[in-house]
Amino acid sequence: MYNNGYGGGYVNNGGYAGNSYGGGSYGGYGGGYGGGDDYDDIGMDLSQTEEYTGTTLLPNGEYPVCIKNAERKQGAKKPYLNVTYVITEGQYRGCQVYESFFLWADNPEYAKQRFKALRHAIGLNPNVGGKISELPGKEFLAGIKQRQVRDRETKELTSELGNVVSAYFPLNPPMQQGTYAQGQPMQAAQAPQPAQAPQPAQAPRPAQAASAPARPQPAQAPQRPAPQAAQTQAQNVQPSEYAQDMQQGPQPQEATFPTPEKGSIDDTPF
């Protein structure tokens, strides 16, 4: 009975499966299996399925990463933003790190602070939330550290370690500093260039070289004005002495002129 049921019963006898397992589905499976369907073919299209890359516990450090994916997901109570980072260089290239921003939670302040730091690091305006579609493809330097993983149900820390993003840095600070949103990184890159104005500092050096020959000229110049000053002093002194002579001179002349007027010239008879 058993052999006949096993060998041919799966095809013809659905009662074994139906009676034993409470339904005819298993019997149908048996009939199908024995009926010639190709169950060697899994029959799934995996072209749209993302390949599982596994998880690697990264040492604490800073890693260049790219935002691979960002999407809004629905949590138990509130939606949250789930972001996937992939390391782009080094020994751990290709490893992924995940981060969730609970921006729509009841107390979102901490999540908003971290999300603002992320937007600043990737060169987007940190003062606005922006769009989720802006995030994929952006690169930055992520500070990653190890931390104990919490159990999803109990929310208690376990002995298992995982990686979390602890800091966000611009991947190329000179190029991304102040480059807020809609793609004007080059204008921000020009801002540090004026800071390279130590070149004007070299301008005084030729000025000093020019001042060196200019010093002998002022040295000669004081010699020239020196006699001029002496002449002006002499001129100042001469007018003052001359004025004194003019004031003192007429007094004796006025005294001498009347004496000849009283002379014999006027009294001489003709």
GROMACS .gro file of N, CA and C in nm, residues 21 49 78 85 91 113 115 123 133 145-146 154 165 177 180 192:
model
   48
   21TYR      N    1  -0.324   1.560   0.564
   21TYR     CA    2  -0.290   1.700   0.588
   21TYR      C    3  -0.410   1.792   0.585
   49THR      N    4   1.528   4.252  -0.882
   49THR     CA    5   1.564   4.229  -0.742
   49THR      C    6   1.708   4.270  -0.719
   78LYS      N    7   0.498   5.607   1.241
   78LYS     CA    8   0.525   5.724   1.155
   78LYS      C    9   0.615   5.683   1.039
   85TYR      N   10   2.405   5.399   0.211
   85TYR     CA   11   2.535   5.451   0.169
   85TYR      C   12   2.621   5.333   0.123
   91GLN      N   13   3.973   4.950   0.106
   91GLN     CA   14   3.958   4.807   0.131
   91GLN      C   15   3.813   4.762   0.138
  113GLN      N   16   1.854   6.738   1.302
  113GLN     CA   17   1.991   6.787   1.315
  113GLN      C   18   2.087   6.704   1.230
  115PHE      N   19   2.007   6.514   0.970
  115PHE     CA   20   1.973   6.530   0.828
  115PHE      C   21   2.025   6.663   0.775
  123GLY      N   22   2.655   6.923  -0.005
  123GLY     CA   23   2.649   7.045  -0.084
  123GLY      C   24   2.511   7.097  -0.112
  133SER      N   25   1.460   6.295  -0.397
  133SER     CA   26   1.525   6.264  -0.524
  133SER      C   27   1.658   6.337  -0.542
  145LYS      N   28   3.118   5.437   1.297
  145LYS     CA   29   3.166   5.370   1.418
  145LYS      C   30   3.078   5.250   1.449
  146GLN      N   31   3.130   5.165   1.535
  146GLN     CA   32   3.058   5.045   1.576
  146GLN      C   33   2.970   5.077   1.697
  154THR      N   34   1.211   4.418   2.120
  154THR     CA   35   1.225   4.461   2.260
  154THR      C   36   1.291   4.599   2.271
  165VAL      N   37   2.640   5.573   1.119
  165VAL     CA   38   2.705   5.696   1.073
  165VAL      C   39   2.703   5.796   1.188
  177GLN      N   40   3.221   7.396  -0.003
  177GLN     CA   41   3.193   7.487   0.105
  177GLN      C   42   3.098   7.597   0.059
  180TYR      N   43   2.532   7.579  -0.170
  180TYR     CA   44   2.399   7.536  -0.133
  180TYR      C   45   2.311   7.529  -0.255
  192PRO      N   46   3.711   8.078  -0.205
  192PRO     CA   47   3.842   8.066  -0.144
  192PRO      C   48   3.953   8.128  -0.225
   0.00000   0.00000   0.00000
